[in-house]
Coordinates of C-alpha atoms in Angstrom, one line a residue:
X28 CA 72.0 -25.1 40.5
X29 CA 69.0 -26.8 42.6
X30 CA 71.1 -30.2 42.0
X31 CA 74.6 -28.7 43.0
X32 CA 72.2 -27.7 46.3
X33 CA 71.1 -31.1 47.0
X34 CA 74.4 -33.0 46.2
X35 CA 77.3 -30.8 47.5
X36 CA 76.1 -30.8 50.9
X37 CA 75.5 -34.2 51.0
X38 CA 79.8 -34.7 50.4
X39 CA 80.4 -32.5 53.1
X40 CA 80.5 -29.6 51.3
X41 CA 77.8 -27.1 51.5
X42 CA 79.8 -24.2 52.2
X43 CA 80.8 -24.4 48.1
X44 CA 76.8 -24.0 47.1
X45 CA 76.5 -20.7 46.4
X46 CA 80.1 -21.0 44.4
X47 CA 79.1 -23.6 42.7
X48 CA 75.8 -22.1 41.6
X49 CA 77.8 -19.4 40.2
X50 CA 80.3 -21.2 38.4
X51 CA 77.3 -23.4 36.5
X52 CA 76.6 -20.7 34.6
X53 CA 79.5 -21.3 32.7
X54 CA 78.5 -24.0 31.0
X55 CA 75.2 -22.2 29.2
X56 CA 74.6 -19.3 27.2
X57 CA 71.9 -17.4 29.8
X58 CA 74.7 -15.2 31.4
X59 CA 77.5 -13.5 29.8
X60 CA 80.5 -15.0 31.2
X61 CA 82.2 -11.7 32.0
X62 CA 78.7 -10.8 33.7
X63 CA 79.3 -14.1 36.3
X64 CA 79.4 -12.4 39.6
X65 CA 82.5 -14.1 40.8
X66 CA 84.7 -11.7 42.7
X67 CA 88.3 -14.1 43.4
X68 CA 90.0 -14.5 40.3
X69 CA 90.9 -18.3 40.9
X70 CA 87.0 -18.8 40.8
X71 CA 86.6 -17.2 37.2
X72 CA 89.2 -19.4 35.9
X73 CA 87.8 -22.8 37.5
X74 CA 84.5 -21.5 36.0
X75 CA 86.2 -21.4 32.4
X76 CA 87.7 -24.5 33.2
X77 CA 84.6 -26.3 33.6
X78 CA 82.6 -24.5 30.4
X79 CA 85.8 -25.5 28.4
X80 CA 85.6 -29.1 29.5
X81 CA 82.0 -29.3 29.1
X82 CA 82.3 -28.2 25.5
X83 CA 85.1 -30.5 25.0
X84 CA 83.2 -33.1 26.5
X85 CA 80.2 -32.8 24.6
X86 CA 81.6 -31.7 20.9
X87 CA 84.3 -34.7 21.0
X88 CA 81.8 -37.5 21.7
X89 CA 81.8 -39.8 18.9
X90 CA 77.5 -39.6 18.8
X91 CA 77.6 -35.5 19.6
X92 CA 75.5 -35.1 16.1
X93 CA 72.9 -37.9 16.8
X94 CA 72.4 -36.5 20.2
X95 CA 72.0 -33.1 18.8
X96 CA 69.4 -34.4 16.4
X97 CA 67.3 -37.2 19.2
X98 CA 68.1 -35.2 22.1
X99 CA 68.7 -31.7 22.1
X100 CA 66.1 -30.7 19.3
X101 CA 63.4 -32.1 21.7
X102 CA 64.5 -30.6 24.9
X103 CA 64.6 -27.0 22.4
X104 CA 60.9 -27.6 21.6
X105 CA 60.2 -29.1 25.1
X106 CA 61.6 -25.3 26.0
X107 CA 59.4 -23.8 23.4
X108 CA 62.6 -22.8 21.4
X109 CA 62.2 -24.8 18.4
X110 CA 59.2 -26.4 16.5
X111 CA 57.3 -26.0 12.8
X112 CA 55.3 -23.8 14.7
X113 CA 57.5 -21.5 17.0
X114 CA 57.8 -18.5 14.7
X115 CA 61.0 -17.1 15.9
X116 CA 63.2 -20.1 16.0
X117 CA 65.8 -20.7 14.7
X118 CA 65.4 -25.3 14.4
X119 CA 62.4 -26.2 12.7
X120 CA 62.6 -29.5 12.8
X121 CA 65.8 -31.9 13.6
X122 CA 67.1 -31.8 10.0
X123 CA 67.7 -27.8 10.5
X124 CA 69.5 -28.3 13.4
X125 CA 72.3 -30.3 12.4
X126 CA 72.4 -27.7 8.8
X127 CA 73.3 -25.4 11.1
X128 CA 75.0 -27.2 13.8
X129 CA 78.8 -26.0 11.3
X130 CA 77.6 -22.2 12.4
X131 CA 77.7 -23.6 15.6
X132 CA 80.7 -25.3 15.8
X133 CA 82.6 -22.4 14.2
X134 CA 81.2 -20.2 16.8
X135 CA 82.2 -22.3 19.7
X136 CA 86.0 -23.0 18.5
X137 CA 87.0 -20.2 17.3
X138 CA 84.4 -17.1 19.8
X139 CA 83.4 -19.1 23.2
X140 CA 86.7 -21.3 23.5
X141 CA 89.3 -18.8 22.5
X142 CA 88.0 -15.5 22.9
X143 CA 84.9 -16.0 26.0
X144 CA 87.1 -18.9 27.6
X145 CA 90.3 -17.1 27.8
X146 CA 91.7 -20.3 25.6
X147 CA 92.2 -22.0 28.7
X148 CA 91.5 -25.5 26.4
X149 CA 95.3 -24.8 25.4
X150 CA 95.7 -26.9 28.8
X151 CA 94.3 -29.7 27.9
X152 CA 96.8 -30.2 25.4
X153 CA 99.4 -29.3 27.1
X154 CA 98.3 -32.0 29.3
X155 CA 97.6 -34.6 26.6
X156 CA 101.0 -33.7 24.7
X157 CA 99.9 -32.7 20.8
X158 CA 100.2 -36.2 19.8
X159 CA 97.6 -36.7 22.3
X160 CA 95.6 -34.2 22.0
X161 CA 92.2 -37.0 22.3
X162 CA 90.0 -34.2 22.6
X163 CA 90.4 -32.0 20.2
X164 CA 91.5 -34.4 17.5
X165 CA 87.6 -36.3 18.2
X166 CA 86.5 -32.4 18.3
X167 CA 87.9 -32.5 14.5
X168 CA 87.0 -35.6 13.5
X169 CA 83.1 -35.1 14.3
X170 CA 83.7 -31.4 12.6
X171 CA 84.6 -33.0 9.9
X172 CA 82.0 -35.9 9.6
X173 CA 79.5 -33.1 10.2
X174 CA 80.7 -31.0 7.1
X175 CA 80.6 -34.2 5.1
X176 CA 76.8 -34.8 6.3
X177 CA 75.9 -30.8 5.3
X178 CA 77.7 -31.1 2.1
X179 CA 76.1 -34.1 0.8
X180 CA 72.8 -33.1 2.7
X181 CA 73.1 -36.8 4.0
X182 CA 71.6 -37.8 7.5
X183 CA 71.3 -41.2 6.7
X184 CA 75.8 -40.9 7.3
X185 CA 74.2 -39.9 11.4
X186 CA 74.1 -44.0 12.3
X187 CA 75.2 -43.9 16.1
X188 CA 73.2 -44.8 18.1
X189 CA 74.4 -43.3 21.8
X190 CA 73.8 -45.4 24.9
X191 CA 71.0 -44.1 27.4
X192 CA 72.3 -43.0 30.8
X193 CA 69.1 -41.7 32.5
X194 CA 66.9 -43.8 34.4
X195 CA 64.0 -43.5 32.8
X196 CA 63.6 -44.2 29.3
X197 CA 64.1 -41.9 26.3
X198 CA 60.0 -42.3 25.3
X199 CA 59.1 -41.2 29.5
X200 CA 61.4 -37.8 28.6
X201 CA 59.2 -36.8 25.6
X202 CA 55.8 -37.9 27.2
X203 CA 56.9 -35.9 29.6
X204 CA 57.9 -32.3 27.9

């Protein structure tokens, strides 16, 4: 949100902060999405238009299980939510994570896309024509790698290594949490 704040006026348009703020929240779990308080009804459906292609964008990238291992375990203990030592989580260690990453997966295909989303990821094929349906056929193809990783209990098959993005390096990010 403090981003969107700094950025959006910045293009010329401020007057879609406090919008934007709202619609954010449909990419994360820390509001319910009926619980948003959007009021137009074109704003609810941009807002599950934009968690639907975040979770497209994230669960179809080709290293979306090595970043879940190297990068989202550490911002979860970074955030207190995972560790050997934080009683009530549910990641121990990076290993856990990905075990439990098919629960996951299930969870967001078939509950937060279809069901929390409204299915509105129907578009994107729609758009794409089923023969090119890039998204979800990568969404299925790392699904499917993943079960093959659980099933064998095989890590060592997680060998991408995904390009870094940030401008400071992935060692300053963990110094720092």
């Amino acid at each position: 949100g403090n981003l969107l704040a700094v950025f959006l006026p910045e293009v010329g348009m401020a007057r879609m902060v406090p919008v934007a703020r709202k619609l954010i929240h449909f990419t994360g779990y820390e509001i319910a999405v009926p619980a948003i308080p959007l009021h137009e009804p074109d704003q609810r459906v941009l807002g599950k238009l934009l968690g639907t292609a975040d979770l497209l964008a994230q669960m179809s990238d080709r290293c979306y299980l090595e970043k879940c291992r190297d990068r989202l375990y550490p911002e979860f203990v970074a955030a207190g939510m995972a560790g050997p030592d934080v009683q009530h989580s549910p990641y121990h260690s990076p290993e856990e994570l990905i075990y439990k990453t098919p629960k996951f997966f299930q969870h967001v295909l078939h509950d937060r896309l279809d069901n929390v989303l409204k299915g509105v990821h129907s578009y994107a094929r729609m758009f794409f024509l089923p023969e090119r349906d890039y998204y979800g056929t990568a969404l299925e193809q790392n699904y499917a790698h993943l079960e093959r990783v659980v099933n064998e209990r095989n890590l060592g098959l997680l060998r991408r290594v995904p390009p870094w993005t940030l401008v400071v390096k992935p060692e300053q990010v963990l110094l720092a949490a």
